[in-house]
Amino acid sequence: MNENIPLLSIRNLSTHFFVEEGVVKAVEDVSFDVAEGKTLAVVGESGCGKSVTALSVMGLVPESAGRVVDGQILFRGDDLLKKTESQMRRIRGNEIAMIFQEPMTSLNPVFTIGNQIVEAVKLHQGIKGEHAWSHAVEMLRKVGIADPARRVREYPHQMSGGMRQRVMIAMALCCWPSLLIADEPTTALDVTIQAQILELLRELQKQQNMSVMMITHDLGVAAENADDVAVVYASNIVETASVAAIFEEPLHPYTQGLLRSMPRLGQKMERLESIGGSVPNPLHFPQGCKFHPRCPIGVSDQRCRTQQPQLREVAPGRCAACFHAKGYGD
Amino acid sequence: MNEDNINSFQRSSLWHDAFRRLRRRKFAMVCFWIVAGYFALAVFVYIAESIDPTMSAINWKEQLGQGMEYQRPSLCSVKTIFGTNFLGQSTLISTLYGVKTALAVAFAASVISIMIGVPLGAAAGYFGGVVDDIVVWIYSTLSNIPWIILVMAFAVVLNDDKIMGGKLSGEPGVYLAIGLTSWVGICRLIRGEIIKRKESEYVLAAKAVGCSNSRIIFRHLLPNVFHIIIINFSLRFVSFIHMEVIISFLGLGDANKPSWGKMISAASSELTRGIWWEMTAATMAIFVLSLALNIFGDALRDCLDPKLRMER
């Protein structure tokens, strides 16, 4: 495999929703790469377009209103947007798998978990009967479920949230995908289970040399698990960098604000800092830089109010979309 | 936790739970056995008829009196504990034979209406758009015509000898007429349920695994609404039995087989003469079966509906 081509490369992706009130630009001109065997964390507030990006990659944007209007999604150099539905079906669950936020509702209540785990194997690899079943048991053991031979015959309602998320991971990984999209995999779980699940994901990623695109609003999760971080604000990427760089020296005011609003150990504070204002309505984004009404610099800067800064390389391996970022130039 | 507890925990599935709860309802179980008795009788008549139609246990044509002219029906004689009709035929055997007619028609009609309504409703609900528009248009048109009139029109047309060489006249005509006109309710129900469920996360998860649309409908969505189909089946069964009675009462059924509708029709003219047993036998048979089916269907709904599952 060519070392230079990233496994997944998204170029200028725009996904819009056409609703009665107008056009919701859920994802606009988004570009990023996920390298082979690495983890990219996509960080942002809720409603900023993280999940829609993930669904666009899977080709699962809700057909009723949404559409990918522009861009390319290159998976191993092939544009996924040009593939037919049946070609996409062969990729989904096989080469690109996804786990969801809500383990309580993502499993079909009327089937045993074994049935659901083997579905992907049956669909994609033609393994049947006993072999598929023993594969399901093997996968359950891999994700750390005790007594898998018995558990595989149980129904989702007999399991706890953490166990169900483990089952979801087993489902997603049973075809050894090369890319796993994890859409807020730990948001619905409590903190101790969160740590276990993330640990499990890391371990399995190492075993299988799999790339992970992890969508989260939790900077702590990103810091612990990711190699690279892409920060999303109001449908745009505002900053990408390695995880160390972003925590050491955030360049975009939004990233700086996010980091400041995190509680720090050993620091006495009455209240946590927050970013003033709220996320703009995706139907009516502000003119110029979308962050300028909330930005300490941009709110009084003429250029920020009228022009939208493009994402640009500001230092080797890191990009930012802010006129005032160090190294942005003009 | 002892061994027993672990085992019961292990085996608790939706169906297992439902049947355990159902068994606890004594009255519903009595009704279940009554319905089962009716079915056993129907199967017995069906088998006996195919072996030897002149077997005396099912030979309703056998005349128990003398002569061919009109005879005053009698209530009790040595051979007829349940009385005879004006042709001297046994009311008991006619009533029992009517069980088979009613159940066969209701069963076939239920199967036909579910086979039409469920796939149409599922497709309309899942795909939406033009498919939905067409299906909704068809069923709203159909449901605007009074049901009895529609069924009768179908029954009359299907009874015609010119259609399929008369193969559809009689019993097939009746159940086809009922089945082809009564899928609207289940279609609407399934459409709504599928619309409710198609945006759920497990459907998205199934798509993410690479399932095709038909696989999602048949393997993921329909099993989730299966209890609704079963409940609907048990409840519509009753109305189909009534419909069969109405159609044969109006003389559109099979002329050569006894049925409760025909018995009521014949007995209604005799009733003024104080001959009550034929009417009573047919109506009681209908009443007991309908009541048992309704009570059992209600209990089944309570036990199968996942929203009521918390109930002990």
JSON list of C-alpha atoms in Angstrom, two decimals, chain A residues 55 58 60 62 64 85 89-90 92-94 96-98 100-103 105-111 115-116 119-120 122-124 150-151 153-155 157-158 168 171, chain B residues 6-15 17 127 197-213 215-216 218-225 227 309:
[
{"chain": "A", "resi": 55, "resn": "LEU", "atom": "CA", "xyz": [-23.05, 9.82, 7.58]},
{"chain": "A", "resi": 58, "resn": "MET", "atom": "CA", "xyz": [-21.10, 6.09, 4.90]},
{"chain": "A", "resi": 60, "resn": "LEU", "atom": "CA", "xyz": [-26.28, 7.32, 4.72]},
{"chain": "A", "resi": 62, "resn": "PRO", "atom": "CA", "xyz": [-31.16, 10.87, 5.27]},
{"chain": "A", "resi": 64, "resn": "SER", "atom": "CA", "xyz": [-35.72, 12.67, 2.63]},
{"chain": "A", "resi": 85, "resn": "GLU", "atom": "CA", "xyz": [-25.78, 1.97, -3.92]},
{"chain": "A", "resi": 89, "resn": "ARG", "atom": "CA", "xyz": [-23.43, -1.73, 0.46]},
{"chain": "A", "resi": 90, "resn": "ARG", "atom": "CA", "xyz": [-20.40, -3.95, -0.10]},
{"chain": "A", "resi": 92, "resn": "ARG", "atom": "CA", "xyz": [-20.42, -0.54, 4.47]},
{"chain": "A", "resi": 93, "resn": "GLY", "atom": "CA", "xyz": [-19.86, -2.85, 7.38]},
{"chain": "A", "resi": 94, "resn": "ASN", "atom": "CA", "xyz": [-17.08, -4.57, 5.46]},
{"chain": "A", "resi": 96, "resn": "ILE", "atom": "CA", "xyz": [-15.88, 0.97, 6.69]},
{"chain": "A", "resi": 97, "resn": "ALA", "atom": "CA", "xyz": [-17.83, 0.26, 9.84]},
{"chain": "A", "resi": 98, "resn": "MET", "atom": "CA", "xyz": [-19.61, 2.58, 12.19]},
{"chain": "A", "resi": 100, "resn": "PHE", "atom": "CA", "xyz": [-23.28, 4.86, 17.18]},
{"chain": "A", "resi": 101, "resn": "GLN", "atom": "CA", "xyz": [-23.91, 7.04, 20.16]},
{"chain": "A", "resi": 102, "resn": "GLU", "atom": "CA", "xyz": [-26.89, 5.25, 21.64]},
{"chain": "A", "resi": 103, "resn": "PRO", "atom": "CA", "xyz": [-26.14, 1.63, 22.45]},
{"chain": "A", "resi": 105, "resn": "THR", "atom": "CA", "xyz": [-31.44, 1.79, 20.77]},
{"chain": "A", "resi": 106, "resn": "SER", "atom": "CA", "xyz": [-28.91, 0.74, 18.15]},
{"chain": "A", "resi": 107, "resn": "LEU", "atom": "CA", "xyz": [-29.56, -2.96, 18.63]},
{"chain": "A", "resi": 108, "resn": "ASN", "atom": "CA", "xyz": [-32.65, -4.58, 17.23]},
{"chain": "A", "resi": 109, "resn": "PRO", "atom": "CA", "xyz": [-34.75, -5.65, 20.23]},
{"chain": "A", "resi": 110, "resn": "VAL", "atom": "CA", "xyz": [-36.18, -8.81, 18.69]},
{"chain": "A", "resi": 111, "resn": "PHE", "atom": "CA", "xyz": [-32.96, -10.59, 17.76]},
{"chain": "A", "resi": 115, "resn": "ASN", "atom": "CA", "xyz": [-27.68, -12.91, 15.22]},
{"chain": "A", "resi": 116, "resn": "GLN", "atom": "CA", "xyz": [-26.83, -9.26, 14.89]},
{"chain": "A", "resi": 119, "resn": "GLU", "atom": "CA", "xyz": [-25.18, -10.42, 10.06]},
{"chain": "A", "resi": 120, "resn": "ALA", "atom": "CA", "xyz": [-22.24, -8.49, 8.60]},
{"chain": "A", "resi": 122, "resn": "LYS", "atom": "CA", "xyz": [-22.99, -13.42, 6.53]},
{"chain": "A", "resi": 123, "resn": "LEU", "atom": "CA", "xyz": [-23.56, -10.49, 4.20]},
{"chain": "A", "resi": 124, "resn": "HIS", "atom": "CA", "xyz": [-19.99, -9.78, 3.27]},
{"chain": "A", "resi": 150, "resn": "ARG", "atom": "CA", "xyz": [-23.98, -17.97, 26.77]},
{"chain": "A", "resi": 151, "resn": "ARG", "atom": "CA", "xyz": [-24.27, -14.23, 26.15]},
{"chain": "A", "resi": 153, "resn": "ARG", "atom": "CA", "xyz": [-27.87, -16.18, 22.74]},
{"chain": "A", "resi": 154, "resn": "GLU", "atom": "CA", "xyz": [-29.25, -13.31, 24.77]},
{"chain": "A", "resi": 155, "resn": "TYR", "atom": "CA", "xyz": [-31.38, -10.37, 23.73]},
{"chain": "A", "resi": 157, "resn": "HIS", "atom": "CA", "xyz": [-32.72, -5.95, 26.78]},
{"chain": "A", "resi": 158, "resn": "GLN", "atom": "CA", "xyz": [-30.82, -8.40, 28.97]},
{"chain": "A", "resi": 168, "resn": "MET", "atom": "CA", "xyz": [-21.93, -2.72, 18.91]},
{"chain": "A", "resi": 171, "resn": "MET", "atom": "CA", "xyz": [-20.70, -5.95, 15.32]},
{"chain": "B", "resi": 6, "resn": "ILE", "atom": "CA", "xyz": [-30.32, -18.33, 35.97]},
{"chain": "B", "resi": 7, "resn": "ASN", "atom": "CA", "xyz": [-32.11, -20.62, 33.57]},
{"chain": "B", "resi": 8, "resn": "SER", "atom": "CA", "xyz": [-35.31, -18.60, 33.52]},
{"chain": "B", "resi": 9, "resn": "PHE", "atom": "CA", "xyz": [-33.29, -15.43, 32.98]},
{"chain": "B", "resi": 10, "resn": "GLN", "atom": "CA", "xyz": [-31.53, -17.04, 30.08]},
{"chain": "B", "resi": 11, "resn": "ARG", "atom": "CA", "xyz": [-34.66, -18.15, 28.32]},
{"chain": "B", "resi": 12, "resn": "SER", "atom": "CA", "xyz": [-36.66, -14.99, 28.64]},
{"chain": "B", "resi": 13, "resn": "SER", "atom": "CA", "xyz": [-37.35, -13.86, 25.11]},
{"chain": "B", "resi": 14, "resn": "LEU", "atom": "CA", "xyz": [-40.25, -11.81, 23.84]},
{"chain": "B", "resi": 15, "resn": "TRP", "atom": "CA", "xyz": [-42.33, -14.84, 22.86]},
{"chain": "B", "resi": 17, "resn": "ASP", "atom": "CA", "xyz": [-42.40, -13.98, 28.16]},
{"chain": "B", "resi": 127, "resn": "PHE", "atom": "CA", "xyz": [-40.00, 4.05, 0.80]},
{"chain": "B", "resi": 197, "resn": "ARG", "atom": "CA", "xyz": [-39.60, 2.65, 13.22]},
{"chain": "B", "resi": 198, "resn": "LYS", "atom": "CA", "xyz": [-37.70, 3.35, 10.01]},
{"chain": "B", "resi": 199, "resn": "GLU", "atom": "CA", "xyz": [-35.80, 6.29, 11.49]},
{"chain": "B", "resi": 200, "resn": "SER", "atom": "CA", "xyz": [-34.77, 4.29, 14.53]},
{"chain": "B", "resi": 201, "resn": "GLU", "atom": "CA", "xyz": [-31.13, 3.77, 15.34]},
{"chain": "B", "resi": 202, "resn": "TYR", "atom": "CA", "xyz": [-31.14, 0.04, 14.81]},
{"chain": "B", "resi": 203, "resn": "VAL", "atom": "CA", "xyz": [-32.27, 0.56, 11.23]},
{"chain": "B", "resi": 204, "resn": "LEU", "atom": "CA", "xyz": [-29.42, 3.02, 10.71]},
{"chain": "B", "resi": 205, "resn": "ALA", "atom": "CA", "xyz": [-27.08, 0.49, 12.32]},
{"chain": "B", "resi": 206, "resn": "ALA", "atom": "CA", "xyz": [-28.37, -2.19, 9.94]},
{"chain": "B", "resi": 207, "resn": "LYS", "atom": "CA", "xyz": [-27.75, 0.12, 7.00]},
{"chain": "B", "resi": 208, "resn": "ALA", "atom": "CA", "xyz": [-24.26, 0.78, 8.31]},
{"chain": "B", "resi": 209, "resn": "VAL", "atom": "CA", "xyz": [-23.61, -2.95, 8.29]},
{"chain": "B", "resi": 210, "resn": "GLY", "atom": "CA", "xyz": [-24.52, -3.02, 4.60]},
{"chain": "B", "resi": 211, "resn": "CYS", "atom": "CA", "xyz": [-28.06, -4.41, 4.58]},
{"chain": "B", "resi": 212, "resn": "SER", "atom": "CA", "xyz": [-30.19, -3.83, 1.48]},
{"chain": "B", "resi": 213, "resn": "ASN", "atom": "CA", "xyz": [-33.61, -2.21, 1.68]},
{"chain": "B", "resi": 215, "resn": "ARG", "atom": "CA", "xyz": [-33.36, -7.07, 4.01]},
{"chain": "B", "resi": 216, "resn": "ILE", "atom": "CA", "xyz": [-34.04, -4.17, 6.34]},
{"chain": "B", "resi": 218, "resn": "PHE", "atom": "CA", "xyz": [-38.11, -8.18, 6.04]},
{"chain": "B", "resi": 219, "resn": "ARG", "atom": "CA", "xyz": [-35.35, -9.02, 8.51]},
{"chain": "B", "resi": 220, "resn": "HIS", "atom": "CA", "xyz": [-35.28, -5.96, 10.73]},
{"chain": "B", "resi": 221, "resn": "LEU", "atom": "CA", "xyz": [-38.56, -4.07, 10.59]},
{"chain": "B", "resi": 222, "resn": "LEU", "atom": "CA", "xyz": [-41.27, -6.69, 10.07]},
{"chain": "B", "resi": 223, "resn": "PRO", "atom": "CA", "xyz": [-40.12, -8.93, 12.95]},
{"chain": "B", "resi": 224, "resn": "ASN", "atom": "CA", "xyz": [-40.51, -5.85, 15.15]},
{"chain": "B", "resi": 225, "resn": "VAL", "atom": "CA", "xyz": [-44.15, -5.43, 14.14]},
{"chain": "B", "resi": 227, "resn": "HIS", "atom": "CA", "xyz": [-46.88, -9.02, 17.26]},
{"chain": "B", "resi": 309, "resn": "ARG", "atom": "CA", "xyz": [-44.64, -5.68, 29.04]}
]
